[in-house]
Protein backbone atom coordinates (compact mmCIF):
# COMPACT_ATOMS: atom_id res chain seq x y z
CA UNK A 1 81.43 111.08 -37.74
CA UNK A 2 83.43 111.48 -34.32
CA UNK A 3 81.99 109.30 -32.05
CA UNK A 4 83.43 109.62 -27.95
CA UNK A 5 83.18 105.71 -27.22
CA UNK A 6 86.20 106.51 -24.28
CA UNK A 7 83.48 108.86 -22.58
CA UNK A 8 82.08 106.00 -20.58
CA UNK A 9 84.71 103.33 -19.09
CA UNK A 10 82.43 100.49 -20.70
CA UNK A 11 83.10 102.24 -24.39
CA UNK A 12 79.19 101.95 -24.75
CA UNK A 13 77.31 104.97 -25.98
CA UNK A 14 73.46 105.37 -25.77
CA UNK A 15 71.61 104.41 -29.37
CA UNK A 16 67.98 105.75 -29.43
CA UNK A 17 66.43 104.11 -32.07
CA UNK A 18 63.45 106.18 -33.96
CA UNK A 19 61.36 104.71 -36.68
CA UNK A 20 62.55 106.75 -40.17
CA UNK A 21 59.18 107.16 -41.48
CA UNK A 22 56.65 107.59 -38.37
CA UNK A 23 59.18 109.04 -36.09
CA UNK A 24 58.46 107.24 -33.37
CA UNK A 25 61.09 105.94 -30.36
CA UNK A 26 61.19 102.08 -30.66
CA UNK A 27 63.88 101.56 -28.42
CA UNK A 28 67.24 101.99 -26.65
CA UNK A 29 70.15 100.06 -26.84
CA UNK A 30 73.99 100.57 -26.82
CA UNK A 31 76.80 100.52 -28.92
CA UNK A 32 80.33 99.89 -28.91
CA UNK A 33 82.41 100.97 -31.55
CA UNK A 34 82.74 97.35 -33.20
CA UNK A 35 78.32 97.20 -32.94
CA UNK A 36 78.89 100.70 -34.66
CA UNK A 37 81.00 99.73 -37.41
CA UNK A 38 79.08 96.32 -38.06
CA UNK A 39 75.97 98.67 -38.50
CA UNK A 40 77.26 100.81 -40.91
CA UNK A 41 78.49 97.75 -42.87
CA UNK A 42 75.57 95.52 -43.40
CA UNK A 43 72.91 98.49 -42.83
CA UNK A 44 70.89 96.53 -40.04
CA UNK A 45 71.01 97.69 -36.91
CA UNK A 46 73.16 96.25 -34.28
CA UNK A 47 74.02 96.67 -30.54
CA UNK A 48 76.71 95.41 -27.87
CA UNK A 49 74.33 93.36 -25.18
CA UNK A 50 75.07 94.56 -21.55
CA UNK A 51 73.73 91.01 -20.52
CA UNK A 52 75.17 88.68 -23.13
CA UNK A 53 79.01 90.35 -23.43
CA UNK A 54 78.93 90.35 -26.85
CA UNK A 55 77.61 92.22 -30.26
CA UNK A 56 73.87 91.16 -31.00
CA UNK A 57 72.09 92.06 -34.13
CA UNK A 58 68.25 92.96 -33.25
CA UNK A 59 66.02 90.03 -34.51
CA UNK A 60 69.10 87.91 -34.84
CA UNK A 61 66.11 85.15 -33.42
CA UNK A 62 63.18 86.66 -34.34
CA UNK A 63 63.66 88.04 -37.75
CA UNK A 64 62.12 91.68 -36.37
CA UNK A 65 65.24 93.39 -37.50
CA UNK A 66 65.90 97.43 -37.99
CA UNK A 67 66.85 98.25 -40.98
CA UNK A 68 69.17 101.23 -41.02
CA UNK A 69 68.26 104.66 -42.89
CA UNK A 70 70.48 107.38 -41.17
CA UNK A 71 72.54 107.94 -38.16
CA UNK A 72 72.96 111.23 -36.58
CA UNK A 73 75.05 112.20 -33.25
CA UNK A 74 74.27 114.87 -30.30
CA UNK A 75 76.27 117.60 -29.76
CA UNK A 76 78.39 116.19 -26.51
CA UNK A 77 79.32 113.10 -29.31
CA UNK A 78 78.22 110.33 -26.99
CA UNK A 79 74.68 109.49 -28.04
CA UNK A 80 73.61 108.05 -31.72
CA UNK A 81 69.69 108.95 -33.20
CA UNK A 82 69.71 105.54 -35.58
CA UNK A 83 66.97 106.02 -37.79
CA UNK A 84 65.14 102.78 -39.05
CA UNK A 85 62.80 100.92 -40.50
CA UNK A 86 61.90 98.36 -38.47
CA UNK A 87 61.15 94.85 -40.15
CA UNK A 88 57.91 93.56 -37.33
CA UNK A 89 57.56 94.56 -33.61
CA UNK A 90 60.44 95.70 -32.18
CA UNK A 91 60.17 95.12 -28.75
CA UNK A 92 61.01 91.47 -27.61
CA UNK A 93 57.54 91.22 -25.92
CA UNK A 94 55.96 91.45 -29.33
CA UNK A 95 54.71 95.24 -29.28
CA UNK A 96 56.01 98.01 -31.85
CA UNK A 97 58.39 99.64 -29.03
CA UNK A 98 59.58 99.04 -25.90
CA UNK A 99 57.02 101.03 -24.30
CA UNK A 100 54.35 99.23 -25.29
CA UNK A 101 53.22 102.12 -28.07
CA UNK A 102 51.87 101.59 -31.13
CA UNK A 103 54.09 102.80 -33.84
CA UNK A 104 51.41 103.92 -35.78
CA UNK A 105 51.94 107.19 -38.05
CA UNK A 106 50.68 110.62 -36.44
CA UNK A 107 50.39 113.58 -37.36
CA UNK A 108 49.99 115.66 -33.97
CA UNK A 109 47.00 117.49 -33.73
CA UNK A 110 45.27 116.58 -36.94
CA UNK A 111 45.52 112.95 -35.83
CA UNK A 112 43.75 114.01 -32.50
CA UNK A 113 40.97 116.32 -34.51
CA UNK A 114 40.58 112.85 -36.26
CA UNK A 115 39.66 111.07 -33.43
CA UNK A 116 37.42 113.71 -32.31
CA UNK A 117 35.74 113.58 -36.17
CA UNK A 118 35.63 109.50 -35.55
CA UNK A 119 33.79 109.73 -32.17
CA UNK A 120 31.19 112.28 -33.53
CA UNK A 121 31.05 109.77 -36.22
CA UNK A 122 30.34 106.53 -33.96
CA UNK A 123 28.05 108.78 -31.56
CA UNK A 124 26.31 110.79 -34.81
CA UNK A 125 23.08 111.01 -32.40
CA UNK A 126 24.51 113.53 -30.47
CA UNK A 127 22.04 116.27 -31.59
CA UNK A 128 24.56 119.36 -30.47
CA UNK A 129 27.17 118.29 -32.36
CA UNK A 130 27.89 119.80 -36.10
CA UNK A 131 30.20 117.16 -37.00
CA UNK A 132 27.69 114.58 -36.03
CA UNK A 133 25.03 116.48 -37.71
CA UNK A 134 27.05 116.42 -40.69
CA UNK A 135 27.24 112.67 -40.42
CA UNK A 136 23.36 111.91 -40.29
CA UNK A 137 22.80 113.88 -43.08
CA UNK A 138 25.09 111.98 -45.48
CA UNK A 139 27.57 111.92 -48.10
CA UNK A 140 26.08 114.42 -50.48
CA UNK A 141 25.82 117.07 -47.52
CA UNK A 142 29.41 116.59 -46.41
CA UNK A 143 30.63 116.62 -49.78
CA UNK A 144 28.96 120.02 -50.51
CA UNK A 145 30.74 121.29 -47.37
CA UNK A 146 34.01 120.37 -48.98
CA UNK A 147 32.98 122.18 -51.84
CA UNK A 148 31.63 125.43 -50.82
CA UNK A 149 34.49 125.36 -48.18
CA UNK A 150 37.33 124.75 -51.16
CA UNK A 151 35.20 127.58 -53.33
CA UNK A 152 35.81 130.02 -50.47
CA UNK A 153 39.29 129.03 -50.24
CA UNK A 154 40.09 129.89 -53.82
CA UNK A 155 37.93 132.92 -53.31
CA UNK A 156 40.23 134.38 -50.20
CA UNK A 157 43.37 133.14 -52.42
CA UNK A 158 42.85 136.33 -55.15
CA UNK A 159 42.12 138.43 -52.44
CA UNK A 160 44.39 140.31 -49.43
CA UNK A 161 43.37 139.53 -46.45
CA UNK A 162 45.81 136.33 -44.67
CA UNK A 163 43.12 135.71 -42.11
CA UNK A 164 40.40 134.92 -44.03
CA UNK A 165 42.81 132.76 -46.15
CA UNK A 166 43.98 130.72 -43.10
CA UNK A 167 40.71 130.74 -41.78
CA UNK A 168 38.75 129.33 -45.05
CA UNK A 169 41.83 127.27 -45.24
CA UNK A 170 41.08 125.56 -42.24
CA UNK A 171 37.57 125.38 -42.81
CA UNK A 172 38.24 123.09 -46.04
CA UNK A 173 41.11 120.95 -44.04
CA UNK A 174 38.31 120.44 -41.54
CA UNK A 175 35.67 119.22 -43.92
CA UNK A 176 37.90 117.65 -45.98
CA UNK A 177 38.88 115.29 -42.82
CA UNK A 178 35.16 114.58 -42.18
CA UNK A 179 34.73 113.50 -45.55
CA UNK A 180 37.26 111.38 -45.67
CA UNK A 181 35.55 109.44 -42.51
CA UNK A 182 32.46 109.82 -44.24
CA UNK A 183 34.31 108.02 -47.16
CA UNK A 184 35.63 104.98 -44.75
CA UNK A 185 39.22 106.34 -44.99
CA UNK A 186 41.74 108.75 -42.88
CA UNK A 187 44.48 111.36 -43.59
CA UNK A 188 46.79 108.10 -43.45
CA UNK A 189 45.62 106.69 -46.30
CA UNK A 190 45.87 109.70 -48.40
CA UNK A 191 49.77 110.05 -47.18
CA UNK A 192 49.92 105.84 -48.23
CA UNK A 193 48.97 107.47 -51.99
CA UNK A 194 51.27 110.22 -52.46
CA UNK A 195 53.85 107.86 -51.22
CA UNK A 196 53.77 105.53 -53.84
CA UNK A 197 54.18 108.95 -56.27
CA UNK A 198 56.83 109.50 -54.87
């Protein structure tokens, strides 16, 4: 890897630092090409401090180190993506980044849907909603939903038509997330058990 350390007249380059598995920025810091080398060597992260002069291992003090999984460059060759896996919060104010976000996993929109499913849970007597509906009438009824939905799926699978495949497809995704609420549980702990398959 070609790395332009003589771009700047500091010999720092940017390091964004993204969680490996939820993808999430954590932080920035910079590297020199000693902090870069040092990295590679004992796989934990490490930076040059701006403030202190010198290299500094993250959670040298605090233990909250990041654990290195990949590094990648940009196409100018004077910025690092470090991927990690950060050992506790990695911000030094004790949250999981240095914005203040949680590094929770998401998964884009279906984590939003979830929400919505969650609120329709907590708020079930809303009498317009379907989800909520769904949600005073119990288990069994949501489970049957899964079922005739996953039927219909199979059903569109033999035949021709893509849209009513995609479309029974995402009626089963749908109910499937509702019954997992139903259930106590989210897509996130599904994800948890395939992982430890893998």
């Amino acid at each position: 890897m070609e790395i332009n350390f003589n771009k700047n007249n500091d010999g720092l380059v940017p390091a964004i630092i993204q969680d490996a598995f939820t993808k999430n920025i954590l932080m920035l810091g910079y590297m020199n090409e000693e902090a870069y080398n040092q990295t590679v060597k004992t796989k934990e992260v490490t930076f040059y401090s701006r403030s202190k002069k010198r290299l500094w291992k993250k959670g040298e003090e605090s233990g909250n180190i990041l654990q290195l999984h990949d590094i990648n460059i940009d196409c100018d060759q004077d910025t690092l993506l470090i991927m990690a896996n950060p050992v506790g919060p990695t911000c030094h104010k004790g949250t999981d980044t240095c914005w203040g976000k949680s590094n929770e996993q998401s998964y884009g929109f279906l984590s939003e849907l979830e929400d919505v499913i969650e609120d329709r849970k907590n708020n079930s007597e809303n009498e317009k909603s379907y989800v909520a509906s769904l949600f005073r009438n119990g288990i069994n009824k949501v489970a049957q939903k899964v079922g005739e939905e996953a039927v219909e799926v199979v059903i569109e699978a033999k035949d021709d038509n893509e849209e009513l495949f995609l479309n029974e497809s995402a009626d089963l995704l749908f109910h499937y997330l509702i019954l997992l609420q139903a259930k106590g549980y989210k897509l996130n702990d599904i994800v948890n058990v395939l992982k430890l398959r893998g």
